[in-house]
XYZ file of C-alpha atoms in Angstrom:
528
model
C 4.808 29.047 4.308
C 2.580 29.522 6.979
C -0.298 28.638 4.677
C 1.765 25.279 3.318
C 2.511 24.410 7.388
C -1.311 24.759 7.755
C -2.466 22.484 4.915
C 0.283 20.023 6.187
C -1.052 19.924 9.684
C -4.544 19.650 8.000
C -3.191 16.626 6.441
C -4.154 18.379 3.092
C -1.330 18.056 -0.109
C 0.199 21.318 -0.715
C -0.330 22.597 -4.662
C 1.916 20.637 -6.912
C 3.854 23.852 -7.676
C 5.006 24.404 -3.989
C 8.294 23.390 -3.105
C 7.494 21.985 0.617
C 10.421 23.047 2.641
C 8.957 21.045 5.505
C 10.152 23.049 7.938
C 7.324 22.418 10.093
C 9.290 19.266 11.116
C 12.397 21.426 12.605
C 9.867 23.618 14.576
C 7.754 20.510 15.857
C 10.952 18.902 17.033
C 12.179 22.128 19.117
C 8.612 22.990 19.982
C 7.739 19.857 21.752
C 11.407 18.248 22.792
C 12.872 21.752 23.991
C 13.783 20.681 27.438
C 15.012 17.401 25.731
C 17.221 19.757 23.344
C 17.991 22.055 26.128
C 19.760 19.070 28.364
C 21.720 18.190 25.507
C 23.166 21.414 24.858
C 23.743 21.910 28.460
C 25.730 18.901 28.399
C 27.916 20.115 25.400
C 28.499 23.436 26.824
C 29.524 21.749 29.982
C 31.462 18.978 28.084
C 33.468 22.348 26.049
C 33.955 23.875 29.091
C 35.945 21.010 31.013
C 38.104 20.481 27.992
C 41.524 22.329 27.153
C 41.675 24.329 23.954
C 39.222 26.808 22.397
C 38.771 24.922 19.215
C 36.452 22.065 20.444
C 34.007 20.727 18.499
C 30.542 20.961 20.528
C 27.736 17.968 20.604
C 25.781 17.375 18.062
C 21.840 18.035 18.402
C 19.870 15.569 17.184
C 16.574 16.936 17.000
C 14.614 14.414 15.403
C 15.490 11.277 17.913
C 14.425 13.728 20.526
C 10.901 14.106 18.796
C 11.108 10.005 18.455
C 11.678 9.684 21.921
C 9.219 12.532 22.964
C 6.563 10.484 20.965
C 7.642 7.193 22.905
C 7.218 8.351 26.599
C 3.810 10.167 25.372
C 2.672 6.684 23.807
C 3.821 5.099 27.464
C 1.925 7.699 29.348
C -1.202 6.600 27.572
C -0.090 2.815 28.467
C -0.360 3.736 32.421
C -3.614 5.493 31.998
C -5.064 2.169 30.301
C -3.859 0.089 33.026
C -5.668 2.999 35.548
C -8.914 2.750 33.536
C -8.233 5.052 30.686
C -8.167 4.505 26.895
C -5.233 2.668 25.228
C -2.250 3.768 23.299
C -3.010 2.146 20.046
C -4.617 4.215 17.290
C -8.502 3.242 15.853
C -6.802 2.941 12.880
C -10.748 4.035 11.529
C -11.150 6.179 8.424
C -14.721 6.990 9.188
C -18.050 6.378 8.797
C -18.591 3.065 6.500
C -20.923 -0.313 6.118
C -20.002 -3.573 7.453
C -20.655 -6.883 5.760
C -20.047 -9.626 7.706
C -19.424 -13.191 6.689
C -20.284 -16.438 8.771
C -18.951 -18.492 6.192
C -15.261 -19.500 6.475
C -12.532 -18.271 4.215
C -10.214 -21.248 3.337
C -6.787 -19.303 2.365
C -4.402 -20.026 -0.108
C -1.832 -21.158 2.120
C -3.596 -22.993 4.626
C -5.370 -21.859 7.428
C -9.299 -20.656 7.548
C -11.160 -17.343 8.741
C -14.251 -18.688 10.116
C -15.591 -15.494 9.838
C -14.659 -12.181 9.074
C -15.996 -8.704 8.383
C -15.271 -6.045 5.266
C -15.328 -2.824 5.650
C -17.265 -0.788 2.400
C -18.577 2.299 1.273
C -20.593 2.650 -1.881
C -21.666 5.401 -4.248
C -24.367 6.002 -7.009
C -27.336 3.767 -7.199
C -27.357 -0.167 -8.433
C -29.998 -0.221 -11.169
C -32.833 -2.711 -11.513
C -30.865 -5.407 -13.019
C -27.938 -5.109 -10.573
C -25.738 -4.742 -13.826
C -23.841 -1.165 -13.408
C -21.554 -2.097 -10.063
C -17.640 -1.390 -10.170
C -15.478 -2.944 -7.607
C -12.816 -0.417 -6.915
C -9.752 -2.158 -5.354
C -7.342 -0.078 -3.047
C -3.527 0.035 -2.824
C -1.695 -0.961 0.196
C -2.923 1.125 2.663
C -6.040 2.872 1.589
C -9.280 2.366 3.418
C -12.690 1.934 1.884
C -13.435 5.632 1.929
C -12.293 6.433 -1.824
C -14.523 9.201 -2.237
C -16.592 11.630 0.538
C -20.021 10.396 1.647
C -22.669 11.913 3.738
C -21.668 9.692 6.823
C -18.171 11.002 6.201
C -17.459 14.228 4.428
C -13.766 14.261 4.572
C -12.112 13.449 0.934
C -11.357 9.823 -0.325
C -8.192 8.879 -1.558
C -9.435 8.776 -5.089
C -11.795 12.150 -4.531
C -11.556 13.701 -8.166
C -11.744 10.673 -9.992
C -15.411 9.641 -8.601
C -18.442 11.984 -9.208
C -21.611 12.770 -11.321
C -21.436 12.786 -15.199
C -18.959 11.406 -17.553
C -15.987 14.100 -16.621
C -15.076 11.354 -13.947
C -13.332 8.551 -14.338
C -16.355 6.456 -12.369
C -19.310 8.085 -13.051
C -21.776 7.720 -10.248
C -25.052 8.837 -12.278
C -24.496 5.854 -14.084
C -22.528 3.331 -12.115
C -22.459 1.730 -8.922
C -19.349 1.841 -7.392
C -18.207 -0.343 -3.957
C -14.800 -0.160 -2.420
C -13.410 -2.088 0.361
C -10.847 -2.458 2.808
C -9.057 -5.992 2.246
C -9.029 -8.553 4.401
C -5.835 -8.075 6.350
C -6.053 -4.325 6.636
C -7.012 -2.315 9.804
C -9.932 0.474 8.448
C -12.789 -1.814 9.169
C -12.121 -5.194 7.949
C -10.769 -8.393 9.606
C -6.998 -8.296 10.176
C -4.427 -8.913 12.836
C -5.447 -6.370 15.017
C -9.135 -8.008 15.057
C -10.355 -10.241 17.841
C -9.860 -14.020 17.102
C -13.107 -15.550 17.624
C -11.578 -19.094 18.647
C -9.771 -17.579 21.389
C -12.158 -17.286 24.546
C -11.604 -14.367 26.781
C -8.770 -13.338 29.269
C -7.824 -10.245 31.239
C -5.719 -9.058 28.888
C -7.386 -7.961 25.328
C -3.792 -8.234 23.854
C -4.211 -12.177 24.214
C -7.392 -12.285 21.863
C -6.053 -10.030 19.153
C -4.708 -12.377 16.245
C -1.635 -10.771 15.627
C 0.743 -12.952 14.511
C -1.287 -15.540 14.787
C -3.397 -14.025 11.944
C -2.827 -16.561 8.792
C -0.887 -15.749 5.951
C -3.212 -13.805 3.269
C -2.696 -13.795 -0.697
C -4.593 -10.742 -3.037
C -6.666 -13.713 -4.364
C -7.922 -14.587 -0.950
C -8.982 -11.009 -0.362
C -10.971 -11.293 -3.735
C -12.684 -13.826 -2.846
C -14.048 -12.270 0.355
C -15.042 -9.302 -1.763
C -17.256 -11.580 -4.182
C -18.875 -12.656 -1.307
C -19.425 -9.071 -0.468
C -20.943 -8.763 -3.763
C -23.014 -11.733 -3.095
C -24.496 -10.081 -0.119
C -25.514 -7.067 -2.228
C -26.839 -8.760 -4.725
C -24.092 -8.316 -7.316
C -23.848 -11.617 -9.622
C -21.691 -9.640 -12.383
C -19.661 -6.577 -12.356
C -19.915 -4.000 -15.296
C -16.254 -3.474 -14.303
C -13.229 -4.407 -11.791
C -10.873 -1.402 -11.431
C -7.773 -1.077 -9.467
C -4.353 0.770 -9.288
C -1.123 -0.549 -7.647
C -1.867 -3.370 -5.412
C -5.315 -2.640 -6.460
C -4.062 -3.014 -10.405
C -2.963 -6.646 -9.258
C -6.534 -7.469 -7.361
C -8.148 -6.340 -10.402
C -6.658 -8.563 -12.844
C -6.989 -11.301 -10.127
C -11.013 -10.811 -9.990
C -10.979 -11.747 -13.795
C -8.893 -14.258 -13.723
C -10.914 -15.871 -10.419
C -14.098 -15.275 -11.762
C -14.179 -14.398 -15.636
C -17.847 -14.758 -16.124
C -18.569 -12.313 -13.091
C -16.310 -9.479 -14.611
C -17.592 -7.427 -17.522
C -14.320 -5.517 -17.690
C -10.992 -5.179 -16.589
C -8.986 -1.919 -15.538
C -5.453 -2.470 -14.055
C -3.661 1.066 -13.509
C 0.222 0.578 -12.285
C -0.168 -2.802 -11.328
C 1.513 -6.157 -12.830
C 0.536 -9.827 -12.974
C 3.914 -11.039 -10.746
C 5.579 -9.202 -8.500
C 9.103 -8.838 -9.632
C 12.416 -8.662 -7.388
C 12.680 -4.986 -7.294
C 9.650 -4.639 -5.204
C 9.782 -7.385 -3.295
C 12.878 -6.368 -1.842
C 11.934 -2.814 -1.296
C 8.916 -4.508 0.697
C 11.317 -7.095 2.543
C 13.469 -4.262 3.497
C 10.387 -2.244 5.051
C 9.278 -5.253 6.726
C 13.008 -5.933 8.507
C 12.762 -2.210 9.421
C 9.396 -2.726 11.204
C 10.164 -5.845 12.352
C 13.202 -4.558 14.322
C 11.763 -2.266 16.046
C 11.748 -3.837 20.041
C 8.327 -2.484 20.433
C 6.821 -4.791 17.635
C 7.524 -7.428 20.344
C 6.619 -10.255 17.250
C 3.576 -8.414 16.433
C 1.930 -8.641 20.249
C 2.076 -5.180 21.241
C -1.460 -4.219 21.216
C -1.793 -3.000 24.739
C 1.321 -0.995 25.192
C 3.654 1.113 23.012
C 2.946 0.520 18.938
C 6.154 0.187 16.956
C 6.117 3.789 15.426
C 9.840 4.311 14.661
C 9.787 1.197 12.638
C 6.523 2.177 10.986
C 7.704 5.910 10.321
C 11.398 4.309 8.551
C 9.440 1.925 6.725
C 6.933 4.485 5.509
C 9.757 6.470 4.440
C 11.432 3.580 2.127
C 8.208 3.142 0.898
C 7.833 6.777 -0.142
C 11.476 6.616 -1.718
C 9.468 4.298 -4.057
C 6.396 5.970 -5.008
C 7.514 9.220 -6.570
C 10.150 9.493 -9.354
C 13.763 11.173 -9.497
C 12.560 13.710 -12.313
C 9.955 15.240 -10.375
C 12.256 15.544 -7.278
C 14.705 17.252 -8.973
C 12.151 19.636 -10.039
C 10.239 20.029 -6.674
C 13.523 19.680 -4.360
C 17.027 19.590 -6.051
C 19.523 19.938 -3.834
C 18.250 22.486 -1.872
C 18.638 22.435 2.111
C 15.874 23.301 4.349
C 18.080 26.314 5.803
C 21.356 26.739 3.949
C 22.510 29.296 6.452
C 22.801 26.705 9.357
C 25.806 23.720 9.453
C 25.044 20.592 8.036
C 22.795 18.018 10.507
C 22.762 14.514 10.728
C 18.742 14.990 11.074
C 16.682 15.827 8.115
C 18.395 18.640 6.423
C 17.874 18.832 2.525
C 14.163 19.642 1.217
C 14.058 15.772 0.317
C 14.756 14.557 3.549
C 12.430 16.995 5.192
C 9.763 15.607 3.016
C 10.251 12.073 3.519
C 10.435 12.263 7.284
C 7.053 14.265 7.049
C 5.707 11.268 5.002
C 6.807 8.604 7.712
C 5.378 11.437 11.021
C 1.737 11.450 9.524
C 1.454 7.920 8.684
C 3.575 6.066 11.753
C 0.428 6.069 14.020
C -2.325 6.133 11.215
C -1.710 2.319 10.162
C -1.824 -0.952 11.949
C 1.808 -2.390 11.612
C 0.885 -5.887 11.716
C -1.570 -5.158 8.807
C 1.548 -3.331 6.890
C 3.500 -6.709 7.151
C 1.096 -8.905 6.219
C -0.559 -7.226 3.086
C 2.859 -6.337 1.780
C 3.549 -9.721 1.912
C 0.373 -10.607 0.319
C 1.808 -8.274 -2.637
C 5.031 -10.458 -2.875
C 3.452 -13.441 -3.318
C 0.981 -12.463 -5.885
C 1.804 -14.266 -9.096
C -1.005 -15.175 -11.868
C 0.849 -18.449 -13.358
C -0.993 -21.149 -13.864
C 1.204 -23.228 -11.760
C 1.247 -20.976 -9.131
C -2.678 -20.770 -9.217
C -3.172 -24.389 -9.337
C -0.619 -25.225 -6.423
C -3.063 -22.881 -4.039
C -6.330 -24.285 -5.916
C -4.757 -27.845 -4.184
C -3.892 -26.225 -0.814
C -7.127 -24.963 -0.501
C -8.775 -28.237 -1.129
C -7.093 -29.790 1.464
C -8.926 -27.480 4.031
C -5.860 -27.177 6.181
C -6.354 -25.858 9.701
C -4.318 -22.586 10.809
C -2.199 -25.214 13.201
C -1.425 -27.089 9.768
C -0.222 -23.544 8.367
C 2.397 -22.692 10.735
C 5.585 -21.573 9.549
C 9.049 -23.922 9.480
C 11.086 -21.968 7.682
C 14.731 -21.861 8.892
C 17.477 -19.557 7.780
C 20.045 -21.077 5.370
C 23.246 -22.689 6.788
C 25.180 -21.440 3.851
C 25.267 -18.221 2.269
C 23.505 -16.978 -0.612
C 25.223 -18.059 -4.069
C 23.838 -17.186 -7.492
C 21.320 -18.932 -9.017
C 20.284 -20.208 -12.798
C 18.043 -17.483 -14.361
C 15.200 -19.711 -15.072
C 13.209 -16.738 -16.272
C 15.439 -16.509 -18.940
C 15.494 -20.229 -19.798
C 11.997 -20.410 -19.819
C 11.496 -17.179 -22.216
C 14.299 -18.461 -24.437
C 16.310 -14.960 -23.852
C 19.862 -14.802 -23.198
C 22.056 -12.572 -21.332
C 22.062 -9.999 -24.300
C 18.486 -9.605 -24.176
C 17.202 -6.566 -22.478
C 14.125 -7.372 -19.762
C 11.960 -4.703 -21.601
C 12.135 -7.248 -24.905
C 11.165 -10.550 -23.117
C 8.604 -12.790 -24.082
C 6.128 -13.366 -21.192
C 7.118 -16.890 -20.042
C 4.275 -19.438 -21.343
C 3.323 -20.288 -17.545
C 2.116 -16.489 -17.226
C 0.430 -16.448 -20.436
C -1.775 -19.721 -19.662
C -2.619 -18.297 -15.926
C -4.161 -15.131 -17.997
C -5.834 -17.242 -20.274
C -9.131 -16.682 -18.270
C -9.239 -12.903 -19.586
C -9.248 -13.668 -23.271
C -12.950 -12.571 -23.633
C -12.704 -9.705 -21.445
C -12.131 -6.162 -22.521
C -8.972 -5.026 -20.442
C -7.066 -1.345 -20.205
C -3.606 -1.682 -19.041
C -1.967 1.296 -17.890
C 1.539 2.260 -16.752
C 3.970 5.024 -16.660
C 7.390 5.482 -17.635
C 8.364 7.569 -14.572
C 7.426 4.317 -12.013
C 9.866 2.801 -10.442
C 7.790 0.417 -8.264
C 5.454 -1.108 -10.746
C 7.852 -0.135 -14.123
C 6.499 0.128 -17.098
C 7.929 -2.981 -18.499
C 5.118 -5.177 -16.165
C 2.300 -3.213 -17.722
C 3.739 -4.408 -21.028
C 4.228 -7.860 -20.065
C 0.372 -7.827 -18.717
C -0.584 -6.711 -22.305
C 1.596 -9.069 -24.260
C 0.654 -12.259 -22.026
C -3.007 -11.327 -22.562
C -2.752 -11.048 -26.630
C -0.494 -14.279 -26.212
C -3.228 -15.913 -24.662
C -5.847 -14.726 -27.105
C -7.743 -11.540 -25.556
C -8.950 -9.967 -28.184
C -9.930 -6.544 -26.726
C -6.690 -5.287 -24.756
C -5.875 -1.552 -24.601
C -2.278 -0.707 -23.371
C -1.216 2.862 -22.819
C 1.746 4.054 -21.540
C 2.129 7.464 -20.274
C 5.582 9.011 -20.694
C 7.475 11.743 -18.859
C 6.006 14.137 -21.081
C 2.988 13.473 -19.921
C 3.583 12.241 -16.065
C 6.559 12.840 -14.051
C 4.884 11.923 -10.660
C 6.062 8.350 -10.897
C 3.606 5.550 -9.259
C 1.732 8.259 -7.567
C 0.441 9.378 -10.922
C -2.937 7.043 -10.555
C -3.383 9.554 -7.116
C -2.721 12.610 -9.206
C -3.518 12.411 -12.995
C -7.082 13.201 -13.507
C -6.681 14.251 -16.662
C -4.844 11.111 -18.225
C -5.063 8.433 -15.587
C -8.759 9.468 -15.089
C -9.748 10.268 -18.734
C -8.230 7.060 -20.167
C -10.549 5.017 -17.572
C -13.649 7.321 -17.896
C -13.360 6.726 -21.492
C -13.133 2.799 -21.384
C -15.996 2.595 -19.168
C -18.131 4.528 -21.002
C -17.444 2.993 -24.219
C -19.559 0.028 -24.727
C -17.028 -1.451 -27.141
C -14.614 -2.081 -24.220
C -12.099 -0.170 -26.091
C -10.472 3.520 -24.756
C -10.041 6.368 -27.582
C -6.656 6.781 -26.821
């Protein structure tokens, strides 16, 4: 167990076979908040002595809340030191050494508004060949940085470390390909986002006033892709060998092929979708609501004070529930408690609870809260249907300013009432037809038509609850209906992977093998 604790402390994932009983949380709570816990215990003892009878129920201890209060106090102290000339309270949100592309050309956005200039953090692996024809653009998930693999300037393992390397045994073979990965616009790992300085605002004494914060305009995944292609222009890459991505990156990978069909040789989309569905929108909405309800969020203006670490922790715990699968958790945790010899507690008690608590703890100060809000909203808005693309193009053509794009949304005066199922009407389905059997709407088929000449690999995972396998089937079906001739669709069953949505981070044999074979095959089809 001590070895596991050391691995967790170092930020490394324990081996899969280890049932992670994260007792470190309990140890941390009691060690970092001993005085608070002692005060609670003393108060409970005093209350017990002053009450008649010998069967008085003692006050329950809440070490998990003590830990949150302790961190708030620490951050408050750092804020005071800042105003005394010390360092600020906010994390640096950096992933280490990376390169930066700066565009002085404005980026006109899908929902109105403009970024007058912007930075994109990126990293590369491999060598661009003389004809600049071997570049692969690797798209990230929601919270990832550009650091997909270790580099000389940042030797730490990247988020896709085992998938990238020299030789045909890797998904992305750097002896053959030039791999580019960016932090997306709206992010907090070096690219322009809500935490960046707004160049249109003059300096003031309070640095918080110069941050975009929630003055940052709404962005879409397509906006992010257009910014990435500006970077490719700067690198001299006129056509990608492939666009590759997983999760949100799988959505961006499809968007890249749709927006720039003449510049993308092939597309790989893993555990992604062609349009966000209600369940994933609902889960991200709840995360945002939890985060925005943290009083320290301050409507986004927290950069010189305490960040909303409690809301961020809870939001991450909710997200983690959607990342992994029920079958895996049954095998990994079952109904075991962290310490069955102790009475039940309202703080993390079952192993699954300590796992979720740990996930929230290690992330709550490692990512910018506003970036989470903006990027998760961009995922919600994603829809490659033809009518949605046309409407966005029309808005961009007006070149509206940020002031034109201000939100005027008000809450409805009446409670929600059931709406007609327009998708069912469009697809000709009825209440008796399962969602898995639905025909993709014609609007979506038309929206994917630009990919009909692009070899495409679509990978889904049966145990994925965030991006369920029917969504990958919808992509493949829509592509075929659009006239695509080279579509490879693979669904990994529970007999192959129980790791749910996170399979794309863990399965180098199946996910990595499929991607590697697809990219090595000049014909564009993977051997399955």
